[in-house]
Tab-separated table of C-alpha atoms and ligand atoms in Angstrom:
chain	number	residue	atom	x	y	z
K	1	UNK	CA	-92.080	195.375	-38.005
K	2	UNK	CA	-89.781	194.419	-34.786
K	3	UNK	CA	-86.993	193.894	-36.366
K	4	UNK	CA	-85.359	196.205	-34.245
K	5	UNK	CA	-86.214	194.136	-30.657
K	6	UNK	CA	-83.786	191.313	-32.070
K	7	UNK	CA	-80.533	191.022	-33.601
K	8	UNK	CA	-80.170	189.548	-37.511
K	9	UNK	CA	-77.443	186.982	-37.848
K	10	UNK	CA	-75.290	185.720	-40.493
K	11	UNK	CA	-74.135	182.150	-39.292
K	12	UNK	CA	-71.607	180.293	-41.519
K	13	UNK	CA	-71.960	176.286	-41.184
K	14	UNK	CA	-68.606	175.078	-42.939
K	15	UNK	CA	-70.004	171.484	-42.235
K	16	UNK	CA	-66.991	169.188	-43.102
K	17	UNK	CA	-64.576	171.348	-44.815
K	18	UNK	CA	-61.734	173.205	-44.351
K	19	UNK	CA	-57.944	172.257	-42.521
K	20	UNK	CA	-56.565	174.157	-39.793
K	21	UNK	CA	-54.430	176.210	-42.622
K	22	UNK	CA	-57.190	176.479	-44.942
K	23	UNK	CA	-59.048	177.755	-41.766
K	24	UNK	CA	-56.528	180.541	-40.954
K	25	UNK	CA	-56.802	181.699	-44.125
K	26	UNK	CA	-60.378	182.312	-44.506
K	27	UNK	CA	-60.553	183.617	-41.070
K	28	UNK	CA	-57.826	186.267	-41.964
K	29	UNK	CA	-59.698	187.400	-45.027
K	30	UNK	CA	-62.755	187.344	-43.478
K	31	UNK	CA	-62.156	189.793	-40.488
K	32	UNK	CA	-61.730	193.308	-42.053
K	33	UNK	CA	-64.567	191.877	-44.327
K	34	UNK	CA	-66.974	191.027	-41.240
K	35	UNK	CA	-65.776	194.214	-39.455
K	36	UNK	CA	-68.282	196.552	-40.437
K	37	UNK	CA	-70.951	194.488	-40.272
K	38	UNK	CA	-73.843	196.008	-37.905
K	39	UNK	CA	-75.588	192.152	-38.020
K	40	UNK	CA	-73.816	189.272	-35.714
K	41	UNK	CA	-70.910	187.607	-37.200
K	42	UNK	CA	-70.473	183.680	-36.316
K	43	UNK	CA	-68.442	180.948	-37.792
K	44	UNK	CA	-69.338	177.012	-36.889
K	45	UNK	CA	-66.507	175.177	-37.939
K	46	UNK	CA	-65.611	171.871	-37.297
K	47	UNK	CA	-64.074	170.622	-34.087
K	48	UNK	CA	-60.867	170.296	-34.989
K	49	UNK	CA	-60.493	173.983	-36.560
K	50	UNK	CA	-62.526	175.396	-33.107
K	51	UNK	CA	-59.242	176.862	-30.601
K	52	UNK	CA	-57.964	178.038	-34.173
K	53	UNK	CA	-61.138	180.271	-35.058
K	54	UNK	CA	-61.325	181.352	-31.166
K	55	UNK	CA	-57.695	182.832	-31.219
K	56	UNK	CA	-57.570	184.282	-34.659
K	57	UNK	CA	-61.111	186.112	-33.927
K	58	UNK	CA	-60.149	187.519	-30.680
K	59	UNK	CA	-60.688	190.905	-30.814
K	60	UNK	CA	-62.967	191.338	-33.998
K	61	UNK	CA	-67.029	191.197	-34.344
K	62	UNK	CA	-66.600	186.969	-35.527
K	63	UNK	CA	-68.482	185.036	-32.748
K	64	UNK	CA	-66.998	181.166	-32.813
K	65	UNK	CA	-69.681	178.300	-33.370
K	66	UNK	CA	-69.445	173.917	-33.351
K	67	UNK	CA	-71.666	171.934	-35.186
K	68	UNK	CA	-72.810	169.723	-33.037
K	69	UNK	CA	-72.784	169.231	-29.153
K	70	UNK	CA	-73.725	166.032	-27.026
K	71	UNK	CA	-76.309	166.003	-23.936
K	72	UNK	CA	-74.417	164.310	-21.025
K	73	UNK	CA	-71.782	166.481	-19.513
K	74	UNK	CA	-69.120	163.508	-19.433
K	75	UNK	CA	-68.814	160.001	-19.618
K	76	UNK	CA	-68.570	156.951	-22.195
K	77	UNK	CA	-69.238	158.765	-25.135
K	78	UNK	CA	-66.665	158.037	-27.546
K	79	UNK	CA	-66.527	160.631	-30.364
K	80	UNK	CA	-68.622	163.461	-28.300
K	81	UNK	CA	-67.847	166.339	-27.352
K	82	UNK	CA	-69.710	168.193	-24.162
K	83	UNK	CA	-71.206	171.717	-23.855
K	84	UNK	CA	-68.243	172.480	-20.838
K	85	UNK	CA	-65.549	171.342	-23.676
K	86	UNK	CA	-67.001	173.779	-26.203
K	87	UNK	CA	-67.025	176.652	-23.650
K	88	UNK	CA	-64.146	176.344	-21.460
K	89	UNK	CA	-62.229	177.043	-25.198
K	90	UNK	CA	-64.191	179.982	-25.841
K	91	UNK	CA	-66.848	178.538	-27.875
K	92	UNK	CA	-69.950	180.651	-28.090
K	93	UNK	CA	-72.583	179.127	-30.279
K	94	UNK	CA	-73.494	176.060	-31.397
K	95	UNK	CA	-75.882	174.436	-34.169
K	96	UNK	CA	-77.999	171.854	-33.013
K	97	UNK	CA	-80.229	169.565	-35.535
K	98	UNK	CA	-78.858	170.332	-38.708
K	99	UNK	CA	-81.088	168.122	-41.381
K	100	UNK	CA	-77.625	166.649	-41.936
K	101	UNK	CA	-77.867	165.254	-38.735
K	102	UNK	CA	-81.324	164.199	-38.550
K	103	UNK	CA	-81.002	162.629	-42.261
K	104	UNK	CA	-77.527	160.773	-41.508
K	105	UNK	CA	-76.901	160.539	-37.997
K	106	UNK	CA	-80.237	159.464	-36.446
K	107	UNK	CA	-80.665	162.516	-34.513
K	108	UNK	CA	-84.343	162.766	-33.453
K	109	UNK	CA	-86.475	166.010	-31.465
K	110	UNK	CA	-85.859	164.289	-28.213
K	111	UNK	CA	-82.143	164.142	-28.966
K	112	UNK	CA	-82.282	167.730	-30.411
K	113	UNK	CA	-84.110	169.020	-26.989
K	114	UNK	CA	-81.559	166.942	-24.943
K	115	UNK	CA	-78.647	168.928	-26.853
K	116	UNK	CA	-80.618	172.186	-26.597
K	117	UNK	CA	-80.611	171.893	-22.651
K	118	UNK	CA	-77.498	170.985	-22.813
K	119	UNK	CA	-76.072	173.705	-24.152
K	120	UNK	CA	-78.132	176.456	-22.878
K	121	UNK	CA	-77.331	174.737	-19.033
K	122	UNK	CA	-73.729	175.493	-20.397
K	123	UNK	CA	-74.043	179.031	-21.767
K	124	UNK	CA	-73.366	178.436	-25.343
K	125	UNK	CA	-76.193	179.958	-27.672
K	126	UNK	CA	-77.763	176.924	-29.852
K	127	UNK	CA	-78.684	177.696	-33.242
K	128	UNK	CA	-81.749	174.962	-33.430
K	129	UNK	CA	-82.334	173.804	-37.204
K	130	UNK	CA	-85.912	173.062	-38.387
K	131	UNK	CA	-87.500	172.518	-41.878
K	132	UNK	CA	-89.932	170.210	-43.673
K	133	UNK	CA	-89.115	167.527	-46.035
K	134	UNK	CA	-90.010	167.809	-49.610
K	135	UNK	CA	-93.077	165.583	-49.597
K	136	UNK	CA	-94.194	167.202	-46.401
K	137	UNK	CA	-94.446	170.743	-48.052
K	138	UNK	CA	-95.773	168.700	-51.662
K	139	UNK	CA	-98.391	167.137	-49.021
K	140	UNK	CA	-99.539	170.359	-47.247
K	141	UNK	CA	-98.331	169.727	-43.893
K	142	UNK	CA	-95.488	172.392	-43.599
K	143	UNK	CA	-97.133	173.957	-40.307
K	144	UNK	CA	-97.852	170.602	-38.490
K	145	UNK	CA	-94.171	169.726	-39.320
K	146	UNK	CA	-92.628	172.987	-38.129
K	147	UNK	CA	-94.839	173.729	-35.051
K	148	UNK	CA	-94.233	169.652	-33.692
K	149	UNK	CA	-90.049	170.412	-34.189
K	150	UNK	CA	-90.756	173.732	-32.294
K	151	UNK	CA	-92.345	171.820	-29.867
K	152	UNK	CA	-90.231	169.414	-29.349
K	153	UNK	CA	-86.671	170.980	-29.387
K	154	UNK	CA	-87.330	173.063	-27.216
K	155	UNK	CA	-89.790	171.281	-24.327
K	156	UNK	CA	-89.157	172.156	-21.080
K	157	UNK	CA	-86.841	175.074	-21.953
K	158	UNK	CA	-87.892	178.403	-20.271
K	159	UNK	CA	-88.952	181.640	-21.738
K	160	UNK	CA	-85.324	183.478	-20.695
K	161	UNK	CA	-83.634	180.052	-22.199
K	162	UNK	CA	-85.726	180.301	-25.200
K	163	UNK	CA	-84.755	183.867	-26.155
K	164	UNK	CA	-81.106	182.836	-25.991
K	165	UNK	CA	-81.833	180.493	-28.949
K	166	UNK	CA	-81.758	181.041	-32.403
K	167	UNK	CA	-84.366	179.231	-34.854
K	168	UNK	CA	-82.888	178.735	-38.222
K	169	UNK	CA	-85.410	177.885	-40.638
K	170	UNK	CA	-83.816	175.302	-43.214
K	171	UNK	CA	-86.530	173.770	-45.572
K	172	UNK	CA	-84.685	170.228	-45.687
K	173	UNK	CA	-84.973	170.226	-50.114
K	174	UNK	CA	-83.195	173.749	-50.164
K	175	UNK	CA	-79.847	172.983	-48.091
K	176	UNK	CA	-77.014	171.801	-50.615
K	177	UNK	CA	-79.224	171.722	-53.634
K	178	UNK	CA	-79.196	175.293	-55.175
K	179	UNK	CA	-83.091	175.303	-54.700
K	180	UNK	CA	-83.924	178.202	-52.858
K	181	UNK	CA	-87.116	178.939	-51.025
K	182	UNK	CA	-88.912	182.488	-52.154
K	183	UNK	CA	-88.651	185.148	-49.708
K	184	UNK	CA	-92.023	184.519	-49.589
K	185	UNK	CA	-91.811	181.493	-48.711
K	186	UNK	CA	-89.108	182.125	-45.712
K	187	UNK	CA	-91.742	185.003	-44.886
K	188	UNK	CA	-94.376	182.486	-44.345
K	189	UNK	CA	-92.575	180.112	-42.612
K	190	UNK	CA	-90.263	182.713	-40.262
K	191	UNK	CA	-93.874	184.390	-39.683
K	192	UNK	CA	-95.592	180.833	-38.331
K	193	UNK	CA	-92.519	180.230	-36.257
K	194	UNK	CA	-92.898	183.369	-34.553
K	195	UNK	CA	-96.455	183.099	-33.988
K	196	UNK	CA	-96.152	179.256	-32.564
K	197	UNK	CA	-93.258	180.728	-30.260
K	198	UNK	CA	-96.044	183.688	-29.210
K	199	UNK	CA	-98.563	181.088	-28.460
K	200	UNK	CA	-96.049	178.896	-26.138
K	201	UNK	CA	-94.150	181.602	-24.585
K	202	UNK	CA	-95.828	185.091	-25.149
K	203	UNK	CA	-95.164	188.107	-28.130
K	204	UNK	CA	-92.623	189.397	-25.824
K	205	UNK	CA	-90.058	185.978	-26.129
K	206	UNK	CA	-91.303	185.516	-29.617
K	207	UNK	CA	-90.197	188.699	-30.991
K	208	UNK	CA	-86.781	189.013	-29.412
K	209	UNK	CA	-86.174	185.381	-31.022
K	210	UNK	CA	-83.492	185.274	-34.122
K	211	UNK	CA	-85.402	183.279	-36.663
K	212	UNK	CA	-82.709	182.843	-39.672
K	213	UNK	CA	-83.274	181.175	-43.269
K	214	UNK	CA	-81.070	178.735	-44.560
K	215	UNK	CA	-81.175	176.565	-47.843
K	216	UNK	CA	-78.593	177.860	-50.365
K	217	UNK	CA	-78.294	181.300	-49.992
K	218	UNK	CA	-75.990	182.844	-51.472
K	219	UNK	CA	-75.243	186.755	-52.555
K	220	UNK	CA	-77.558	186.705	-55.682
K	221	UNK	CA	-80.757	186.040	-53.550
K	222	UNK	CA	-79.646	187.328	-49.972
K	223	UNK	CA	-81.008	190.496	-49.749
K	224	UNK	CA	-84.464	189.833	-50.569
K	225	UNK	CA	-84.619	187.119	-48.278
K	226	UNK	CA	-83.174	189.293	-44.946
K	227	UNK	CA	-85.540	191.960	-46.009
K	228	UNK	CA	-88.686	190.110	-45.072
K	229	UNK	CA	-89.886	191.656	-41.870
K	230	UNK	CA	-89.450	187.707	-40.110
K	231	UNK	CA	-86.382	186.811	-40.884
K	232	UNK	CA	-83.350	187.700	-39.231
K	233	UNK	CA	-80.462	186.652	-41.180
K	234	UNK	CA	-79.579	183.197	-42.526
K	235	UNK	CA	-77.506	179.983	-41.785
K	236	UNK	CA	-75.074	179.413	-44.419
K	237	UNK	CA	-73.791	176.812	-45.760
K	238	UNK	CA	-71.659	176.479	-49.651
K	239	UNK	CA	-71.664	180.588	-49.500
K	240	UNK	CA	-69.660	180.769	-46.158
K	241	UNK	CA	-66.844	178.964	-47.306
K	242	UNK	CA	-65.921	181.845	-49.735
K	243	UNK	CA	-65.301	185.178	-47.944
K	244	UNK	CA	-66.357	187.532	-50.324
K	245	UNK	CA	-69.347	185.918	-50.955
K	246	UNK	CA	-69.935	185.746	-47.077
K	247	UNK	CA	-69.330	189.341	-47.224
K	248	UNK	CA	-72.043	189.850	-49.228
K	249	UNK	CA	-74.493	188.384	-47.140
K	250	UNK	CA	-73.417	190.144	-44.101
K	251	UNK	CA	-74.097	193.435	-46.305
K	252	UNK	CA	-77.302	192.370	-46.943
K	253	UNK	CA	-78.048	191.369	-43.425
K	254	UNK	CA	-76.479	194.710	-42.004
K	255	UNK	CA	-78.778	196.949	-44.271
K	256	UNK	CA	-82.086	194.049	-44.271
F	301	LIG	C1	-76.703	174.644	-44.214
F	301	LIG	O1	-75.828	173.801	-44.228
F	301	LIG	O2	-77.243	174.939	-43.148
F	301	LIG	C2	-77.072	175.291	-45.483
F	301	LIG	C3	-78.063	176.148	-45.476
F	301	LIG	O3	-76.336	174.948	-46.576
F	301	LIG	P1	-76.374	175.681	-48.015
F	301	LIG	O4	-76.312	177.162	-47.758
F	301	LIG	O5	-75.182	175.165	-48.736
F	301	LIG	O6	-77.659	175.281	-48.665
Protein backbone atom coordinates (compact mmCIF):
# COMPACT_ATOMS: atom_id res chain seq x y z
CA UNK A 1 0.00 0.00 0.00
CA UNK A 2 1.23 3.79 -0.85
CA UNK A 3 -1.33 5.37 0.37
CA UNK A 4 0.84 7.33 2.36
CA UNK A 5 3.02 8.95 -0.88
CA UNK A 6 -0.37 10.82 -1.82
CA UNK A 7 -2.95 12.77 -0.21
CA UNK A 8 -6.89 11.34 -0.09
CA UNK A 9 -9.42 13.96 -1.01
CA UNK A 10 -12.93 14.63 -0.35
CA UNK A 11 -14.12 16.98 -3.27
CA UNK A 12 -17.73 18.30 -3.09
CA UNK A 13 -19.26 19.05 -6.75
CA UNK A 14 -22.49 21.16 -5.81
CA UNK A 15 -23.13 21.15 -9.68
CA UNK A 16 -26.05 23.68 -10.09
CA UNK A 17 -27.28 24.31 -6.69
CA UNK A 18 -27.10 26.49 -4.06
CA UNK A 19 -27.53 30.78 -3.84
CA UNK A 20 -24.98 32.93 -2.50
CA UNK A 21 -27.04 32.77 1.04
CA UNK A 22 -27.71 29.22 0.83
CA UNK A 23 -23.88 29.08 0.13
CA UNK A 24 -22.85 30.98 3.31
CA UNK A 25 -24.70 28.84 5.17
CA UNK A 26 -23.36 25.56 4.31
CA UNK A 27 -19.95 26.93 4.27
CA UNK A 28 -20.42 28.14 7.95
CA UNK A 29 -21.59 24.75 9.08
CA UNK A 30 -19.24 23.05 7.26
CA UNK A 31 -15.92 24.58 8.66
CA UNK A 32 -15.64 23.35 12.32
CA UNK A 33 -17.06 20.14 10.62
CA UNK A 34 -14.11 19.95 7.91
CA UNK A 35 -11.62 21.18 10.57
CA UNK A 36 -10.33 18.10 11.81
CA UNK A 37 -10.19 16.43 8.87
CA UNK A 38 -6.49 14.95 8.20
CA UNK A 39 -7.77 14.29 4.22
CA UNK A 40 -7.99 17.58 1.80
CA UNK A 41 -11.07 19.56 2.07
CA UNK A 42 -12.41 21.23 -1.36
CA UNK A 43 -15.66 22.72 -2.36
CA UNK A 44 -16.49 23.30 -6.37
CA UNK A 45 -19.27 25.49 -6.41
CA UNK A 46 -20.68 27.27 -9.04
CA UNK A 47 -19.32 30.49 -10.47
CA UNK A 48 -21.40 32.73 -9.11
CA UNK A 49 -21.02 31.42 -5.32
CA UNK A 50 -16.84 31.25 -6.06
CA UNK A 51 -15.39 34.95 -4.21
CA UNK A 52 -18.13 33.88 -1.55
CA UNK A 53 -16.57 30.32 -0.71
CA UNK A 54 -12.90 31.97 -1.10
CA UNK A 55 -13.60 34.61 1.71
CA UNK A 56 -15.67 32.60 4.08
CA UNK A 57 -12.88 29.67 3.91
CA UNK A 58 -10.00 31.86 4.49
CA UNK A 59 -8.28 30.61 7.19
CA UNK A 60 -9.73 26.97 7.59
CA UNK A 61 -8.54 23.47 5.87
CA UNK A 62 -11.67 24.12 2.83
CA UNK A 63 -9.69 24.44 -0.49
CA UNK A 64 -12.15 26.47 -3.13
CA UNK A 65 -12.96 24.58 -6.53
CA UNK A 66 -15.13 25.74 -10.16
CA UNK A 67 -16.70 23.37 -12.21
CA UNK A 68 -15.62 24.03 -15.25
CA UNK A 69 -12.79 26.19 -16.87
CA UNK A 70 -12.29 27.22 -20.66
CA UNK A 71 -8.88 26.71 -22.74
CA UNK A 72 -8.09 30.16 -24.30
CA UNK A 73 -6.85 32.65 -21.81
CA UNK A 74 -9.21 35.53 -23.24
CA UNK A 75 -11.16 36.44 -26.04
CA UNK A 76 -14.75 35.96 -27.72
CA UNK A 77 -15.96 33.48 -25.54
CA UNK A 78 -19.19 34.50 -24.32
CA UNK A 79 -20.23 32.57 -21.17
CA UNK A 80 -16.45 31.31 -20.29
CA UNK A 81 -14.61 31.83 -17.81
CA UNK A 82 -10.49 31.56 -18.02
CA UNK A 83 -8.00 29.72 -15.75
CA UNK A 84 -6.36 33.58 -14.80
CA UNK A 85 -10.17 34.56 -13.74
CA UNK A 86 -10.45 31.52 -11.49
CA UNK A 87 -7.04 32.21 -9.86
CA UNK A 88 -6.54 35.80 -9.59
CA UNK A 89 -9.89 35.27 -7.01
CA UNK A 90 -8.25 32.68 -5.14
CA UNK A 91 -9.55 29.74 -6.85
CA UNK A 92 -7.54 26.61 -6.30
CA UNK A 93 -9.02 23.63 -8.02
CA UNK A 94 -11.03 22.96 -10.66
CA UNK A 95 -13.10 19.89 -12.18
CA UNK A 96 -12.63 19.30 -15.63
CA UNK A 97 -14.88 16.64 -17.73
CA UNK A 98 -17.55 15.95 -15.50
CA UNK A 99 -19.88 13.19 -17.48
CA UNK A 100 -22.34 16.07 -17.10
CA UNK A 101 -20.38 17.85 -19.39
CA UNK A 102 -19.43 15.32 -21.81
CA UNK A 103 -23.25 13.99 -21.84
CA UNK A 104 -24.85 17.65 -22.19
CA UNK A 105 -22.42 20.05 -23.23
CA UNK A 106 -20.44 18.34 -26.04
CA UNK A 107 -17.29 18.34 -24.23
CA UNK A 108 -14.94 15.81 -25.90
CA UNK A 109 -11.01 14.39 -24.66
CA UNK A 110 -9.49 16.97 -26.89
CA UNK A 111 -11.55 19.67 -25.21
CA UNK A 112 -10.93 18.02 -21.76
CA UNK A 113 -6.91 18.03 -22.51
CA UNK A 114 -7.24 21.65 -23.84
CA UNK A 115 -8.90 22.62 -20.33
CA UNK A 116 -6.40 20.43 -18.47
CA UNK A 117 -3.41 22.56 -19.95
CA UNK A 118 -5.15 25.24 -19.36
CA UNK A 119 -5.44 25.13 -16.02
CA UNK A 120 -2.34 23.50 -14.95
CA UNK A 121 -0.42 26.54 -17.28
CA UNK A 122 -2.49 28.64 -14.69
CA UNK A 123 -1.77 26.90 -11.39
CA UNK A 124 -5.14 25.71 -10.48
CA UNK A 125 -5.19 21.84 -9.65
CA UNK A 126 -7.78 20.06 -12.21
CA UNK A 127 -9.75 17.36 -10.88
CA UNK A 128 -10.05 15.32 -14.44
CA UNK A 129 -13.38 13.12 -14.49
CA UNK A 130 -13.33 9.71 -16.26
CA UNK A 131 -15.75 6.69 -16.29
CA UNK A 132 -17.37 4.25 -18.72
CA UNK A 133 -20.83 4.27 -19.92
CA UNK A 134 -23.19 1.60 -18.93
CA UNK A 135 -23.09 -0.44 -22.12
CA UNK A 136 -19.36 -0.04 -22.22
CA UNK A 137 -18.88 -1.88 -18.80
CA UNK A 138 -22.22 -4.42 -19.96
CA UNK A 139 -19.89 -4.86 -23.22
CA UNK A 140 -16.51 -5.58 -21.52
CA UNK A 141 -14.61 -2.69 -22.61
CA UNK A 142 -14.17 -0.77 -19.23
CA UNK A 143 -10.19 -0.74 -19.63
CA UNK A 144 -10.08 0.34 -23.35
CA UNK A 145 -12.55 3.13 -22.29
CA UNK A 146 -10.62 4.32 -19.23
CA UNK A 147 -7.00 3.95 -20.50
CA UNK A 148 -8.10 6.04 -24.14
CA UNK A 149 -9.71 9.07 -21.57
CA UNK A 150 -6.35 8.76 -19.64
CA UNK A 151 -4.74 9.13 -22.70
CA UNK A 152 -6.28 11.66 -24.02
CA UNK A 153 -6.90 14.24 -21.17
CA UNK A 154 -3.94 14.38 -20.36
CA UNK A 155 -1.57 14.25 -23.82
CA UNK A 156 1.18 16.28 -23.83
CA UNK A 157 1.01 17.10 -20.09
CA UNK A 158 4.34 16.40 -18.23
CA UNK A 159 5.13 14.05 -15.47
CA UNK A 160 5.47 17.19 -12.70
CA UNK A 161 2.00 18.54 -14.43
CA UNK A 162 0.53 15.19 -14.16
CA UNK A 163 1.11 14.72 -10.42
CA UNK A 164 -0.63 18.04 -9.80
CA UNK A 165 -3.82 16.40 -11.18
CA UNK A 166 -6.32 14.54 -9.59
CA UNK A 167 -8.15 11.50 -11.46
CA UNK A 168 -11.61 11.06 -10.21
CA UNK A 169 -12.99 7.90 -11.23
CA UNK A 170 -16.87 8.43 -11.95
CA UNK A 171 -18.45 5.29 -13.66
CA UNK A 172 -20.93 7.52 -15.86
CA UNK A 173 -24.33 4.96 -14.59
CA UNK A 174 -23.35 5.64 -10.83
CA UNK A 175 -23.34 9.65 -10.72
CA UNK A 176 -26.97 10.92 -9.74
CA UNK A 177 -28.57 7.54 -9.79
CA UNK A 178 -28.09 5.99 -6.26
CA UNK A 179 -26.24 3.02 -8.04
CA UNK A 180 -23.08 2.67 -6.50
CA UNK A 181 -20.07 0.84 -7.80
CA UNK A 182 -18.59 -2.00 -5.18
CA UNK A 183 -15.47 -1.08 -3.58
CA UNK A 184 -14.41 -3.66 -5.57
CA UNK A 185 -15.24 -2.38 -8.33
CA UNK A 186 -13.58 1.28 -7.60
CA UNK A 187 -10.55 -1.08 -6.52
CA UNK A 188 -10.34 -2.42 -9.94
CA UNK A 189 -10.78 0.48 -11.75
CA UNK A 190 -8.54 3.05 -9.29
CA UNK A 191 -5.92 0.02 -9.57
CA UNK A 192 -5.91 0.08 -13.75
CA UNK A 193 -5.71 3.83 -13.62
CA UNK A 194 -2.71 3.73 -11.64
CA UNK A 195 -1.05 1.15 -13.55
CA UNK A 196 -1.88 2.97 -17.14
CA UNK A 197 -0.44 6.24 -15.39
CA UNK A 198 2.86 3.86 -14.37
CA UNK A 199 3.16 2.73 -17.88
CA UNK A 200 3.00 6.50 -19.42
CA UNK A 201 4.81 8.29 -16.80
CA UNK A 202 6.67 5.86 -14.36
CA UNK A 203 5.50 4.19 -10.58
CA UNK A 204 6.99 7.21 -9.14
CA UNK A 205 4.14 9.91 -10.87
CA UNK A 206 1.63 7.16 -10.69
CA UNK A 207 1.65 6.66 -7.08
CA UNK A 208 1.76 10.24 -5.87
CA UNK A 209 -1.48 10.68 -8.20
CA UNK A 210 -5.00 11.30 -6.19
CA UNK A 211 -7.25 8.82 -7.89
CA UNK A 212 -10.86 9.56 -6.18
CA UNK A 213 -14.30 7.58 -6.71
CA UNK A 214 -17.32 9.25 -7.45
CA UNK A 215 -20.93 7.91 -8.31
CA UNK A 216 -23.28 8.44 -5.33
CA UNK A 217 -21.44 8.14 -2.39
CA UNK A 218 -22.75 8.93 0.36
CA UNK A 219 -22.01 8.14 4.34
CA UNK A 220 -23.64 4.60 4.30
CA UNK A 221 -21.06 3.23 1.72
CA UNK A 222 -18.03 5.73 2.16
CA UNK A 223 -15.82 4.04 4.21
CA UNK A 224 -15.49 0.91 2.44
CA UNK A 225 -14.91 2.56 -0.65
CA UNK A 226 -11.77 5.03 0.76
CA UNK A 227 -10.45 1.95 2.37
CA UNK A 228 -9.40 0.24 -0.83
CA UNK A 229 -5.67 0.59 -1.02
CA UNK A 230 -6.34 2.73 -4.75
CA UNK A 231 -8.54 5.04 -3.98
CA UNK A 232 -7.94 8.22 -2.46
CA UNK A 233 -11.08 9.80 -1.52
CA UNK A 234 -14.13 10.58 -3.66
CA UNK A 235 -15.87 13.37 -5.76
CA UNK A 236 -19.15 14.12 -4.39
CA UNK A 237 -21.94 15.04 -5.64
CA UNK A 238 -25.99 14.83 -3.80
CA UNK A 239 -23.89 14.02 -0.35
CA UNK A 240 -21.92 17.38 -0.40
CA UNK A 241 -24.75 19.49 -0.39
CA UNK A 242 -25.64 18.36 3.21
CA UNK A 243 -22.86 19.09 5.75
CA UNK A 244 -23.22 16.46 8.05
CA UNK A 245 -23.37 14.02 5.61
CA UNK A 246 -20.15 15.60 4.00
CA UNK A 247 -18.77 15.24 7.36
CA UNK A 248 -19.10 11.85 7.28
CA UNK A 249 -17.22 11.24 4.34
CA UNK A 250 -14.37 13.33 5.34
CA UNK A 251 -14.29 10.91 8.54
CA UNK A 252 -14.09 8.16 6.49
CA UNK A 253 -11.51 9.60 4.22
CA UNK A 254 -9.37 10.92 7.27
CA UNK A 255 -9.23 7.35 8.92
CA UNK A 256 -9.37 5.25 5.06
C1 LIG B 1 -20.66 13.91 -9.20
O1 LIG B 1 -21.40 14.81 -9.54
O2 LIG B 1 -19.47 13.96 -9.51
C2 LIG B 1 -21.21 12.81 -8.40
C3 LIG B 1 -20.42 11.81 -8.09
O3 LIG B 1 -22.52 12.92 -8.04
P1 LIG B 1 -23.29 11.97 -6.98
O4 LIG B 1 -22.40 11.84 -5.78
O5 LIG B 1 -24.56 12.69 -6.69
O6 LIG B 1 -23.52 10.66 -7.66
Amino acid sequence: MNKELRQAIIAGNWKMNKTRPEAKALIEELKPIAANASCGVVICVPYTNLETAVELTKGTNIKVGAENVHFEKSGAFTGEISADMLTEIGVEYVIIGHSERRQYFGETDETVNKRTKAALAAGLKPIVCVGELLWERECDITEEVIARQIKLDLFDVSAEDVKKTVIAYEPVWAIGTGKTATAEQAQEVCAFIRATLAKLYGQDVADAVTIQYGGSMNPKNASELVAQPDVDGGLIGGASLKAADFGVLLDAASNG
